[in-house]
mmCIF file of C-alpha atoms in Angstrom:
data_model
loop_
_atom_site.group_PDB
_atom_site.id
_atom_site.type_symbol
_atom_site.label_atom_id
_atom_site.label_comp_id
_atom_site.label_asym_id
_atom_site.label_seq_id
_atom_site.Cartn_x
_atom_site.Cartn_y
_atom_site.Cartn_z
ATOM 1 C CA MET A 1 -27.325 -40.840 57.521
ATOM 2 C CA TYR A 2 -29.973 -40.487 60.219
ATOM 3 C CA ALA A 3 -32.634 -37.799 60.477
ATOM 4 C CA LEU A 4 -34.438 -36.920 63.683
ATOM 5 C CA VAL A 5 -37.819 -35.337 63.046
ATOM 6 C CA ASP A 6 -38.939 -33.351 66.095
ATOM 7 C CA CYS A 7 -42.317 -31.601 66.241
ATOM 8 C CA ASN A 8 -41.904 -28.123 67.714
ATOM 9 C CA ASN A 9 -43.643 -27.541 71.068
ATOM 10 C CA PHE A 10 -45.895 -30.427 70.088
ATOM 11 C CA PHE A 11 -48.758 -30.167 72.592
ATOM 12 C CA VAL A 12 -48.998 -26.413 72.066
ATOM 13 C CA SER A 13 -48.822 -26.856 68.289
ATOM 14 C CA CYS A 14 -51.708 -29.361 68.405
ATOM 15 C CA GLU A 15 -53.826 -26.798 70.242
ATOM 16 C CA ARG A 16 -52.926 -24.095 67.720
ATOM 17 C CA VAL A 17 -53.908 -26.201 64.705
ATOM 18 C CA PHE A 18 -57.582 -25.910 65.618
ATOM 19 C CA ARG A 19 -57.377 -22.597 67.484
ATOM 20 C CA PRO A 20 -55.231 -20.393 65.257
ATOM 21 C CA TRP A 21 -55.817 -17.331 67.420
ATOM 22 C CA LEU A 22 -53.300 -18.884 69.846
ATOM 23 C CA GLU A 23 -50.497 -18.252 67.337
ATOM 24 C CA GLY A 24 -48.058 -15.704 68.713
ATOM 25 C CA ARG A 25 -49.646 -15.883 72.177
ATOM 26 C CA PRO A 26 -47.942 -17.286 75.292
ATOM 27 C CA VAL A 27 -49.452 -20.757 75.763
ATOM 28 C CA VAL A 28 -48.898 -23.535 78.307
ATOM 29 C CA VAL A 29 -50.336 -27.037 78.498
ATOM 30 C CA LEU A 30 -50.953 -28.527 81.936
ATOM 31 C CA SER A 31 -50.541 -32.062 83.287
ATOM 32 C CA ASN A 32 -53.410 -34.233 84.498
ATOM 33 C CA ASN A 33 -55.654 -32.493 87.016
ATOM 34 C CA ASP A 34 -54.225 -29.171 85.793
ATOM 35 C CA GLY A 35 -51.309 -29.672 88.151
ATOM 36 C CA CYS A 36 -48.195 -28.272 86.474
ATOM 37 C CA VAL A 37 -46.821 -27.034 83.163
ATOM 38 C CA VAL A 38 -45.768 -29.838 80.780
ATOM 39 C CA ALA A 39 -45.505 -27.894 77.502
ATOM 40 C CA ARG A 40 -44.765 -24.265 76.610
ATOM 41 C CA SER A 41 -44.822 -22.089 73.546
ATOM 42 C CA ASN A 42 -41.739 -20.040 72.730
ATOM 43 C CA GLU A 43 -43.590 -16.966 73.974
ATOM 44 C CA SER A 44 -44.267 -18.512 77.400
ATOM 45 C CA LYS A 45 -40.642 -19.664 77.612
ATOM 46 C CA ALA A 46 -39.593 -16.049 77.027
ATOM 47 C CA MET A 47 -41.755 -15.066 80.013
ATOM 48 C CA GLY A 48 -39.570 -17.277 82.219
ATOM 49 C CA ILE A 49 -42.118 -20.063 82.746
ATOM 50 C CA ARG A 50 -40.264 -23.318 83.346
ATOM 51 C CA MET A 51 -41.247 -26.933 82.729
ATOM 52 C CA GLY A 52 -42.878 -28.443 85.801
ATOM 53 C CA THR A 53 -44.001 -25.096 87.219
ATOM 54 C CA PRO A 54 -47.112 -25.649 89.390
ATOM 55 C CA PHE A 55 -50.096 -23.991 87.751
ATOM 56 C CA TYR A 56 -51.038 -22.015 90.838
ATOM 57 C CA GLN A 57 -47.780 -20.095 90.495
ATOM 58 C CA VAL A 58 -48.734 -18.755 87.057
ATOM 59 C CA SER A 59 -52.537 -18.738 87.309
ATOM 60 C CA HIS A 60 -52.491 -14.984 87.943
ATOM 61 C CA LEU A 61 -51.035 -14.513 84.441
ATOM 62 C CA ALA A 62 -54.015 -16.369 82.988
ATOM 63 C CA ASP A 63 -56.419 -14.295 85.067
ATOM 64 C CA GLN A 64 -54.780 -11.134 83.695
ATOM 65 C CA GLY A 65 -55.145 -12.382 80.112
ATOM 66 C CA ARG A 66 -51.374 -12.555 79.639
ATOM 67 C CA LEU A 67 -51.216 -16.352 79.335
ATOM 68 C CA GLU A 68 -53.342 -18.906 77.486
ATOM 69 C CA VAL A 69 -53.845 -22.152 79.416
ATOM 70 C CA CYS A 70 -54.807 -25.574 78.022
ATOM 71 C CA SER A 71 -55.547 -28.738 79.957
ATOM 72 C CA SER A 72 -53.839 -31.812 78.513
ATOM 73 C CA ASN A 73 -55.882 -33.404 75.725
ATOM 74 C CA TYR A 74 -54.027 -36.650 75.076
ATOM 75 C CA VAL A 75 -56.687 -38.034 72.739
ATOM 76 C CA LEU A 76 -56.071 -35.097 70.399
ATOM 77 C CA TYR A 77 -52.279 -35.244 70.774
ATOM 78 C CA GLY A 78 -52.170 -38.994 70.147
ATOM 79 C CA ASP A 79 -54.222 -38.693 66.972
ATOM 80 C CA MET A 80 -52.121 -35.796 65.640
ATOM 81 C CA SER A 81 -48.961 -37.781 66.410
ATOM 82 C CA ALA A 82 -50.288 -40.756 64.451
ATOM 83 C CA ARG A 83 -50.937 -38.472 61.473
ATOM 84 C CA VAL A 84 -47.396 -37.101 61.555
ATOM 85 C CA MET A 85 -45.868 -40.565 61.902
ATOM 86 C CA SER A 86 -47.885 -41.874 58.958
ATOM 87 C CA ILE A 87 -46.420 -39.120 56.769
ATOM 88 C CA LEU A 88 -42.914 -40.115 57.866
ATOM 89 C CA ALA A 89 -43.604 -43.802 57.259
ATOM 90 C CA ASP A 90 -44.703 -43.005 53.705
ATOM 91 C CA ALA A 91 -41.548 -40.961 53.083
ATOM 92 C CA VAL A 92 -38.890 -43.548 54.020
ATOM 93 C CA PRO A 93 -38.882 -47.344 54.383
ATOM 94 C CA LYS A 94 -37.258 -47.375 57.842
ATOM 95 C CA ILE A 95 -38.576 -45.304 60.737
ATOM 96 C CA GLU A 96 -38.180 -45.568 64.519
ATOM 97 C CA ILE A 97 -40.808 -43.743 66.563
ATOM 98 C CA TYR A 98 -38.903 -42.429 69.556
ATOM 99 C CA SER A 99 -41.672 -40.522 71.372
ATOM 100 C CA ILE A 100 -45.058 -38.941 70.704
ATOM 101 C CA ASP A 101 -43.385 -36.063 68.854
ATOM 102 C CA GLU A 102 -40.055 -37.516 67.641
ATOM 103 C CA ALA A 103 -38.965 -40.162 65.157
ATOM 104 C CA PHE A 104 -35.672 -41.280 63.625
ATOM 105 C CA LEU A 105 -35.500 -41.866 59.887
ATOM 106 C CA VAL A 106 -32.830 -43.925 58.116
ATOM 107 C CA LEU A 107 -31.952 -42.045 54.926
ATOM 108 C CA ASP A 108 -30.376 -44.961 53.056
ATOM 109 C CA GLY A 109 -30.747 -44.659 49.313
ATOM 110 C CA ILE A 110 -30.954 -40.852 49.279
ATOM 111 C CA ALA A 111 -27.939 -39.129 47.753
ATOM 112 C CA GLU A 112 -26.239 -36.913 50.322
ATOM 113 C CA GLU A 113 -26.503 -33.810 48.133
ATOM 114 C CA LYS A 114 -30.296 -34.297 47.978
ATOM 115 C CA ILE A 115 -30.885 -34.876 51.708
ATOM 116 C CA ARG A 116 -31.405 -31.212 52.637
ATOM 117 C CA ASP A 117 -34.034 -30.683 49.934
ATOM 118 C CA PHE A 118 -35.704 -33.960 50.889
ATOM 119 C CA CYS A 119 -35.917 -32.950 54.561
ATOM 120 C CA SER A 120 -37.105 -29.422 53.779
ATOM 121 C CA SER A 121 -39.839 -30.864 51.589
ATOM 122 C CA LEU A 122 -40.785 -33.364 54.309
ATOM 123 C CA ALA A 123 -41.067 -30.672 56.997
ATOM 124 C CA ALA A 124 -43.207 -28.561 54.637
ATOM 125 C CA ARG A 125 -45.451 -31.552 53.941
ATOM 126 C CA ILE A 126 -45.970 -32.188 57.665
ATOM 127 C CA ARG A 127 -46.888 -28.535 58.198
ATOM 128 C CA ARG A 128 -49.199 -28.440 55.182
ATOM 129 C CA TRP A 129 -51.007 -31.715 55.879
ATOM 130 C CA THR A 130 -51.269 -31.516 59.692
ATOM 131 C CA GLY A 131 -50.510 -27.925 60.683
ATOM 132 C CA ILE A 132 -47.681 -29.106 62.951
ATOM 133 C CA PRO A 133 -44.282 -27.355 62.587
ATOM 134 C CA ALA A 134 -41.306 -29.721 62.675
ATOM 135 C CA SER A 135 -37.523 -29.424 62.840
ATOM 136 C CA ILE A 136 -35.181 -32.005 61.346
ATOM 137 C CA GLY A 137 -31.594 -32.792 62.340
ATOM 138 C CA VAL A 138 -29.420 -34.899 60.029
ATOM 139 C CA ALA A 139 -26.130 -36.562 60.968
ATOM 140 C CA PRO A 140 -24.150 -39.823 60.636
ATOM 141 C CA THR A 141 -25.320 -41.071 64.067
ATOM 142 C CA LYS A 142 -28.522 -40.822 66.079
ATOM 143 C CA THR A 143 -26.831 -38.928 68.925
ATOM 144 C CA LEU A 144 -25.449 -36.325 66.527
ATOM 145 C CA ALA A 145 -28.841 -36.121 64.796
ATOM 146 C CA LYS A 146 -30.355 -35.258 68.174
ATOM 147 C CA ILE A 147 -27.893 -32.388 68.530
ATOM 148 C CA ALA A 148 -28.575 -31.238 64.977
ATOM 149 C CA SER A 149 -32.322 -31.139 65.647
ATOM 150 C CA HIS A 150 -31.739 -28.815 68.619
ATOM 151 C CA PHE A 151 -29.915 -26.386 66.338
ATOM 152 C CA ALA A 152 -32.617 -26.684 63.679
ATOM 153 C CA LYS A 153 -35.257 -25.785 66.260
ATOM 154 C CA LYS A 154 -33.303 -23.041 68.053
ATOM 155 C CA PHE A 155 -31.859 -21.040 65.157
ATOM 156 C CA PRO A 156 -34.261 -19.716 62.450
ATOM 157 C CA GLY A 157 -31.376 -19.439 59.970
ATOM 158 C CA TYR A 158 -31.443 -23.197 59.443
ATOM 159 C CA LYS A 159 -35.051 -22.958 58.178
ATOM 160 C CA GLY A 160 -35.983 -26.088 60.090
ATOM 161 C CA VAL A 161 -33.220 -28.387 58.804
ATOM 162 C CA CYS A 162 -29.696 -28.686 60.243
ATOM 163 C CA MET A 163 -27.136 -31.099 58.807
ATOM 164 C CA ILE A 164 -23.942 -32.208 60.515
ATOM 165 C CA ASP A 165 -22.249 -33.630 57.445
ATOM 166 C CA THR A 166 -18.637 -32.428 57.781
ATOM 167 C CA GLU A 167 -15.984 -32.689 60.471
ATOM 168 C CA GLU A 168 -15.952 -28.909 60.845
ATOM 169 C CA LYS A 169 -19.699 -28.812 61.515
ATOM 170 C CA ARG A 170 -19.426 -31.697 63.983
ATOM 171 C CA MET A 171 -16.712 -29.982 66.021
ATOM 172 C CA LYS A 172 -18.577 -26.684 66.075
ATOM 173 C CA ALA A 173 -21.870 -28.316 67.086
ATOM 174 C CA LEU A 174 -20.198 -30.259 69.907
ATOM 175 C CA SER A 175 -18.446 -27.146 71.211
ATOM 176 C CA LEU A 176 -21.788 -25.300 71.412
ATOM 177 C CA THR A 177 -23.696 -28.151 73.091
ATOM 178 C CA PRO A 178 -23.722 -28.182 76.934
ATOM 179 C CA ILE A 179 -22.984 -31.641 78.288
ATOM 180 C CA GLU A 180 -26.385 -31.896 80.006
ATOM 181 C CA GLU A 181 -28.119 -31.623 76.608
ATOM 182 C CA VAL A 182 -26.373 -34.661 75.137
ATOM 183 C CA TRP A 183 -28.682 -37.610 74.514
ATOM 184 C CA GLY A 184 -27.532 -40.384 76.842
ATOM 185 C CA VAL A 185 -26.039 -38.039 79.462
ATOM 186 C CA GLY A 186 -28.919 -35.997 80.804
ATOM 187 C CA ARG A 187 -29.136 -33.988 83.991
ATOM 188 C CA ARG A 188 -28.264 -36.832 86.361
ATOM 189 C CA LEU A 189 -24.773 -37.518 85.037
ATOM 190 C CA ALA A 190 -24.045 -33.935 83.985
ATOM 191 C CA PRO A 191 -23.065 -32.660 87.470
ATOM 192 C CA LYS A 192 -20.430 -35.401 87.831
ATOM 193 C CA LEU A 193 -19.032 -34.653 84.387
ATOM 194 C CA LYS A 194 -18.898 -30.938 85.126
ATOM 195 C CA GLU A 195 -16.983 -31.632 88.329
ATOM 196 C CA ALA A 196 -14.429 -33.440 86.155
ATOM 197 C CA GLY A 197 -14.168 -30.424 83.852
ATOM 198 C CA VAL A 198 -16.408 -31.776 81.085
ATOM 199 C CA LEU A 199 -18.670 -28.841 80.237
ATOM 200 C CA THR A 200 -19.532 -29.469 76.585
ATOM 201 C CA ALA A 201 -20.033 -32.388 74.245
ATOM 202 C CA LEU A 202 -16.659 -31.572 72.701
ATOM 203 C CA ASP A 203 -14.962 -31.853 76.109
ATOM 204 C CA PHE A 204 -16.536 -35.292 76.464
ATOM 205 C CA THR A 205 -15.207 -36.535 73.108
ATOM 206 C CA GLU A 206 -11.715 -35.278 73.883
ATOM 207 C CA ARG A 207 -11.401 -37.527 76.944
ATOM 208 C CA PRO A 208 -9.643 -40.876 76.333
ATOM 209 C CA GLU A 209 -11.852 -43.890 75.779
ATOM 210 C CA SER A 210 -10.240 -45.591 78.780
ATOM 211 C CA TRP A 211 -11.349 -42.714 81.035
ATOM 212 C CA ILE A 212 -14.914 -42.886 79.686
ATOM 213 C CA ARG A 213 -15.034 -46.664 80.160
ATOM 214 C CA GLU A 214 -13.667 -46.458 83.708
ATOM 215 C CA HIS A 215 -16.171 -43.855 84.874
ATOM 216 C CA TYR A 216 -19.254 -44.489 82.719
ATOM 217 C CA MET A 217 -18.842 -48.047 81.444
ATOM 218 C CA LEU A 218 -20.279 -49.305 78.157
ATOM 219 C CA HIS A 219 -23.170 -46.845 77.939
ATOM 220 C CA GLY A 220 -20.775 -43.906 78.223
ATOM 221 C CA VAL A 221 -18.466 -45.396 75.590
ATOM 222 C CA ARG A 222 -21.372 -45.733 73.161
ATOM 223 C CA THR A 223 -22.313 -42.087 73.610
ATOM 224 C CA TRP A 224 -18.647 -41.084 73.247
ATOM 225 C CA MET A 225 -18.305 -43.033 69.985
ATOM 226 C CA GLU A 226 -21.603 -41.708 68.603
ATOM 227 C CA LEU A 227 -20.460 -38.136 69.233
ATOM 228 C CA ARG A 228 -17.257 -38.938 67.357
ATOM 229 C CA GLY A 229 -19.261 -40.124 64.350
ATOM 230 C CA THR A 230 -19.264 -43.907 64.840
ATOM 231 C CA VAL A 231 -22.664 -45.600 64.803
ATOM 232 C CA CYS A 232 -23.285 -47.521 68.035
ATOM 233 C CA VAL A 233 -27.034 -47.045 68.482
ATOM 234 C CA GLU A 234 -28.642 -48.840 65.569
ATOM 235 C CA ALA A 235 -32.098 -47.958 64.329
ATOM 236 C CA GLU A 236 -34.884 -50.128 65.656
ATOM 237 C CA THR A 237 -38.154 -50.402 63.805
ATOM 238 C CA GLU A 238 -39.853 -51.424 67.055
ATOM 239 C CA ALA A 239 -38.239 -50.757 70.407
ATOM 240 C CA ALA A 240 -39.481 -53.392 72.851
ATOM 241 C CA ARG A 241 -40.559 -51.883 76.152
ATOM 242 C CA LYS A 242 -39.230 -53.340 79.371
ATOM 243 C CA SER A 243 -42.178 -52.103 81.400
ATOM 244 C CA ILE A 244 -45.467 -50.214 81.065
ATOM 245 C CA CYS A 245 -46.750 -47.813 83.701
ATOM 246 C CA THR A 246 -50.178 -46.264 84.059
ATOM 247 C CA SER A 247 -50.576 -43.831 86.947
ATOM 248 C CA ARG A 248 -52.381 -40.654 87.831
ATOM 249 C CA SER A 249 -52.527 -37.990 90.493
ATOM 250 C CA PHE A 250 -55.999 -37.513 91.936
ATOM 251 C CA ALA A 251 -57.885 -34.226 91.819
ATOM 252 C CA ASP A 252 -58.588 -34.661 95.543
ATOM 253 C CA MET A 253 -56.835 -36.813 98.117
ATOM 254 C CA ILE A 254 -58.519 -40.188 98.730
ATOM 255 C CA VAL A 255 -58.848 -42.148 101.970
ATOM 256 C CA ASP A 256 -61.374 -44.810 100.927
ATOM 257 C CA GLU A 257 -59.874 -48.191 99.958
ATOM 258 C CA GLU A 258 -62.759 -49.113 97.669
ATOM 259 C CA GLU A 259 -62.354 -45.922 95.634
ATOM 260 C CA ILE A 260 -58.622 -46.482 95.255
ATOM 261 C CA SER A 261 -59.293 -50.112 94.275
ATOM 262 C CA MET A 262 -61.492 -48.949 91.395
ATOM 263 C CA LYS A 263 -58.789 -46.591 90.162
ATOM 264 C CA VAL A 264 -56.089 -49.261 90.436
ATOM 265 C CA SER A 265 -58.358 -51.616 88.474
ATOM 266 C CA ASP A 266 -58.631 -48.997 85.729
ATOM 267 C CA PHE A 267 -54.862 -48.487 85.622
ATOM 268 C CA ALA A 268 -54.215 -52.240 85.488
ATOM 269 C CA ALA A 269 -56.792 -52.688 82.720
ATOM 270 C CA GLN A 270 -55.079 -49.985 80.656
ATOM 271 C CA CYS A 271 -51.711 -51.712 81.133
ATOM 272 C CA ALA A 272 -53.221 -55.004 79.984
ATOM 273 C CA ARG A 273 -54.719 -53.342 76.908
ATOM 274 C CA LYS A 274 -51.343 -51.827 75.982
ATOM 275 C CA LEU A 275 -49.713 -55.245 76.341
ATOM 276 C CA ARG A 276 -52.221 -56.766 73.907
ATOM 277 C CA GLU A 277 -51.813 -53.888 71.459
ATOM 278 C CA GLU A 278 -48.058 -54.510 71.387
ATOM 279 C CA GLY A 279 -48.346 -58.299 71.226
ATOM 280 C CA THR A 280 -46.596 -58.798 74.571
ATOM 281 C CA ALA A 281 -47.256 -60.262 78.005
ATOM 282 C CA ALA A 282 -45.952 -59.402 81.480
ATOM 283 C CA GLN A 283 -45.011 -61.573 84.418
ATOM 284 C CA ASP A 284 -44.634 -58.864 87.107
ATOM 285 C CA VAL A 285 -47.429 -56.552 88.261
ATOM 286 C CA THR A 286 -46.572 -53.717 90.659
ATOM 287 C CA THR A 287 -48.990 -51.405 92.438
ATOM 288 C CA PHE A 288 -47.826 -48.229 94.184
ATOM 289 C CA LEU A 289 -49.395 -45.439 96.236
ATOM 290 C CA TYR A 290 -48.228 -41.914 97.061
ATOM 291 C CA THR A 291 -49.442 -39.487 99.656
ATOM 292 C CA ASN A 292 -49.090 -35.751 98.997
ATOM 293 C CA ARG A 293 -45.408 -34.942 99.482
ATOM 294 C CA PHE A 294 -46.169 -31.217 99.304
ATOM 295 C CA ARG A 295 -48.297 -31.416 102.455
ATOM 296 C CA ALA A 296 -45.788 -31.381 105.297
ATOM 297 C CA ASP A 297 -48.690 -31.285 107.768
ATOM 298 C CA LEU A 298 -49.838 -34.777 106.716
ATOM 299 C CA ASP A 299 -48.341 -38.201 107.414
ATOM 300 C CA GLN A 300 -46.365 -39.504 104.430
ATOM 301 C CA TYR A 301 -46.426 -43.023 102.982
ATOM 302 C CA PHE A 302 -45.031 -44.238 99.622
ATOM 303 C CA PRO A 303 -45.523 -48.033 99.448
ATOM 304 C CA SER A 304 -45.330 -50.468 96.538
ATOM 305 C CA ALA A 305 -45.719 -54.215 96.105
ATOM 306 C CA THR A 306 -45.067 -56.611 93.227
ATOM 307 C CA ILE A 307 -46.936 -59.789 92.346
ATOM 308 C CA ARG A 308 -45.211 -62.321 90.073
ATOM 309 C CA LEU A 309 -47.593 -64.292 87.864
ATOM 310 C CA GLN A 310 -46.959 -67.990 87.353
ATOM 311 C CA THR A 311 -47.171 -67.425 83.603
ATOM 312 C CA ALA A 312 -46.739 -64.132 81.777
ATOM 313 C CA ALA A 313 -50.161 -62.762 80.843
ATOM 314 C CA SER A 314 -51.850 -59.906 79.014
ATOM 315 C CA ASN A 315 -55.520 -60.539 79.705
ATOM 316 C CA THR A 316 -57.323 -57.925 81.770
ATOM 317 C CA GLN A 317 -58.624 -60.348 84.382
ATOM 318 C CA GLU A 318 -55.215 -61.629 85.521
ATOM 319 C CA ILE A 319 -53.471 -58.251 85.422
ATOM 320 C CA VAL A 320 -56.249 -56.518 87.389
ATOM 321 C CA SER A 321 -56.446 -59.375 89.899
ATOM 322 C CA ALA A 322 -52.700 -59.203 90.562
ATOM 323 C CA ALA A 323 -52.763 -55.392 90.876
ATOM 324 C CA LEU A 324 -55.567 -55.554 93.454
ATOM 325 C CA LYS A 325 -53.779 -58.307 95.361
ATOM 326 C CA ALA A 326 -50.710 -56.066 95.569
ATOM 327 C CA LEU A 327 -52.875 -53.132 96.653
ATOM 328 C CA ARG A 328 -54.328 -55.101 99.552
ATOM 329 C CA THR A 329 -50.832 -55.730 100.922
ATOM 330 C CA ILE A 330 -49.838 -52.041 100.952
ATOM 331 C CA PHE A 331 -53.021 -50.093 101.687
ATOM 332 C CA ARG A 332 -53.062 -48.567 105.148
ATOM 333 C CA PRO A 333 -56.089 -46.682 106.495
ATOM 334 C CA GLY A 334 -55.562 -43.229 107.920
ATOM 335 C CA TYR A 335 -53.445 -41.880 105.063
ATOM 336 C CA ARG A 336 -54.644 -39.403 102.432
ATOM 337 C CA TYR A 337 -53.517 -40.741 99.056
ATOM 338 C CA LYS A 338 -52.774 -38.355 96.199
ATOM 339 C CA LYS A 339 -51.531 -40.745 93.505
ATOM 340 C CA ALA A 340 -51.652 -44.413 92.544
ATOM 341 C CA GLY A 341 -50.342 -46.464 89.669
ATOM 342 C CA VAL A 342 -49.694 -49.882 88.177
ATOM 343 C CA ILE A 343 -46.516 -51.075 86.461
ATOM 344 C CA VAL A 344 -46.291 -54.286 84.448
ATOM 345 C CA GLY A 345 -42.761 -55.578 83.965
ATOM 346 C CA ASN A 346 -40.659 -58.532 82.856
ATOM 347 C CA ILE A 347 -42.328 -58.169 79.450
ATOM 348 C CA VAL A 348 -41.910 -60.865 76.791
ATOM 349 C CA PRO A 349 -43.419 -61.428 73.329
ATOM 350 C CA ALA A 350 -46.870 -62.980 73.677
ATOM 351 C CA ASP A 351 -46.048 -65.719 71.193
ATOM 352 C CA SER A 352 -43.075 -66.929 73.242
ATOM 353 C CA VAL A 353 -44.581 -67.141 76.730
ATOM 354 C CA GLN A 354 -43.084 -69.966 78.753
ATOM 355 C CA ALA A 355 -45.827 -71.940 80.490
ATOM 356 C CA SER A 356 -45.417 -72.808 84.155
ATOM 357 C CA LEU A 357 -45.509 -76.357 85.537
ATOM 358 C CA PHE A 358 -47.741 -75.027 88.321
ATOM 359 C CA ASP A 359 -50.311 -73.518 85.961
ATOM 360 C CA PHE A 360 -53.135 -75.935 86.739
ATOM 361 C CA ASP A 361 -55.804 -74.324 84.564
ATOM 362 C CA PRO A 362 -54.403 -73.205 81.186
ATOM 363 C CA GLY A 363 -57.920 -73.476 79.771
ATOM 364 C CA LEU A 364 -59.069 -70.604 82.001
ATOM 365 C CA ARG A 365 -56.244 -68.398 80.685
ATOM 366 C CA THR A 366 -57.279 -69.202 77.118
ATOM 367 C CA LYS A 367 -60.868 -68.149 77.926
ATOM 368 C CA ASN A 368 -59.663 -64.947 79.618
ATOM 369 C CA ASP A 369 -57.446 -64.103 76.656
ATOM 370 C CA ARG A 370 -60.358 -64.560 74.271
ATOM 371 C CA LEU A 371 -62.676 -62.477 76.458
ATOM 372 C CA SER A 372 -60.111 -59.652 76.613
ATOM 373 C CA ARG A 373 -59.822 -59.630 72.834
ATOM 374 C CA ILE A 374 -63.622 -59.404 72.567
ATOM 375 C CA MET A 375 -63.614 -56.467 75.002
ATOM 376 C CA ASP A 376 -60.954 -54.741 72.887
ATOM 377 C CA SER A 377 -62.968 -55.284 69.713
ATOM 378 C CA VAL A 378 -66.160 -53.838 71.195
ATOM 379 C CA ASN A 379 -64.422 -50.920 72.902
ATOM 380 C CA ARG A 380 -62.608 -49.949 69.704
ATOM 381 C CA ARG A 381 -65.952 -49.555 67.916
ATOM 382 C CA GLY A 382 -67.552 -47.432 70.602
ATOM 383 C CA ASP A 383 -66.778 -45.950 73.998
ATOM 384 C CA SER A 384 -63.331 -47.123 75.109
ATOM 385 C CA SER A 385 -64.786 -48.108 78.493
ATOM 386 C CA LEU A 386 -68.024 -49.705 77.298
ATOM 387 C CA LEU A 387 -66.962 -53.208 78.394
ATOM 388 C CA ARG A 388 -65.014 -53.420 81.641
ATOM 389 C CA LEU A 389 -64.609 -55.564 84.729
ATOM 390 C CA ALA A 390 -66.954 -55.139 87.677
ATOM 391 C CA SER A 391 -64.033 -53.963 89.813
ATOM 392 C CA GLN A 392 -63.482 -50.964 87.519
ATOM 393 C CA LYS A 393 -65.229 -47.649 87.998
ATOM 394 C CA SER A 394 -68.320 -47.064 85.867
ATOM 395 C CA GLY A 395 -67.886 -44.451 83.163
ATOM 396 C CA HIS A 396 -64.700 -43.309 81.529
ATOM 397 C CA TYR A 397 -61.616 -43.084 83.740
ATOM 398 C CA ALA A 398 -60.973 -39.503 82.596
ATOM 399 C CA GLU A 399 -64.291 -38.210 83.925
ATOM 400 C CA ASP A 400 -62.923 -37.529 87.400
ATOM 401 C CA ILE A 401 -59.778 -35.739 86.180
ATOM 402 C CA ARG A 402 -59.742 -31.987 86.628
ATOM 403 C CA ARG A 403 -59.491 -30.442 83.132
ATOM 404 C CA GLU A 404 -60.971 -26.980 83.367
ATOM 405 C CA HIS A 405 -59.198 -25.697 80.245
ATOM 406 C CA CYS A 406 -59.526 -28.700 77.929
ATOM 407 C CA SER A 407 -60.019 -28.277 74.198
ATOM 408 C CA ARG A 408 -62.260 -30.451 72.048
ATOM 409 C CA ARG A 409 -61.318 -33.786 70.523
ATOM 410 C CA TYR A 410 -61.445 -32.111 67.126
ATOM 411 C CA SER A 411 -60.037 -34.980 65.091
ATOM 412 C CA THR A 412 -61.518 -38.058 66.794
ATOM 413 C CA SER A 413 -65.083 -37.204 67.854
ATOM 414 C CA LEU A 414 -67.908 -36.303 65.471
ATOM 415 C CA ASP A 415 -69.598 -34.440 68.320
ATOM 416 C CA GLU A 416 -66.572 -32.173 68.790
ATOM 417 C CA VAL A 417 -65.417 -31.397 65.256
ATOM 418 C CA ILE A 418 -64.449 -27.834 64.424
ATOM 419 C CA GLU A 419 -67.363 -25.527 63.657
ATOM 420 C CA VAL A 420 -67.247 -23.161 60.695
ATOM 421 C CA LYS A 421 -69.445 -20.122 61.082
#
């Protein structure tokens, strides 16, 4: 059996742990630069506030005192996520972290009649040790466990744990699940399925396998089989990423190439650091720029360019150099840029990098790799931007992000710990 542990309204819950007066209040968390809503409490959902709503459309509610607003505090959320995941890792031998607030557990070795009590105890432990409420869905496959977790979160009668452990429960759950909420279908494929008369997960499973294969190929067949109770998506202790993206919208539109170059350098350096943390290397480095698509009065331009490295790399110097080289090929003066980003792709394990015949200075790469590791070591002990390349902006990259409603880093900074009066 699989269990999906899903933290309820995670970003909002993190804020409430250290500010308990937010309990029961409508709360939203905003994206970078306080742009739009990326997380909502149940109370704000009941007010009709939707995901992705631009903040300016609901700012009047905050001004009236009817809505609590929080800027995104990813340092806090990341630390709270790590605490939750460590509890899960101690509870079972096999865990797959799916996102910042979700993880799959493999419940091998636990008798089926004891699973509900085990999961109830686990959810209580997470709440007691971290303050984060969690819902748990249990089923024979990961796709069904996803559905079960939705029921556990939506209906209080389940008390946080929903099990799909009989054929009757499976059929009922599928009949009550809209097709767009099925993991592996999503909102892109849902309209096509609805046109074909597939409105629920049950409708999907009742179609012949040949029809699924013809219209949705192997991926659709896997989802179809998972919904019917056959395991097709195995648990992975570490899901290898195919690409890593670091991007950000700017608080104000930028026209200066040097300023954008510094931001692109920061984004590329963060990508390189993530590669080293995961023990991987990338061969493709892509830089992209966006103008403000909401400003119809301005000229629009959405370029991107990719540089292929001779040998896959993870050191900061090579990744930043390639990102800036790509930037120089796409930057055009006269445009007002609102967003930029760097994507590293064609990722391979660092210990299996294939050297290139045209790599004339492998010694330089070895020196750069060592220097990057030294930078990581120093930055981990102090300010995360203490050591950086000259092409990067001085100070921390987050300093120029608009965060007018940001909470403290309660759990990671001694200068911002909670005060007891």
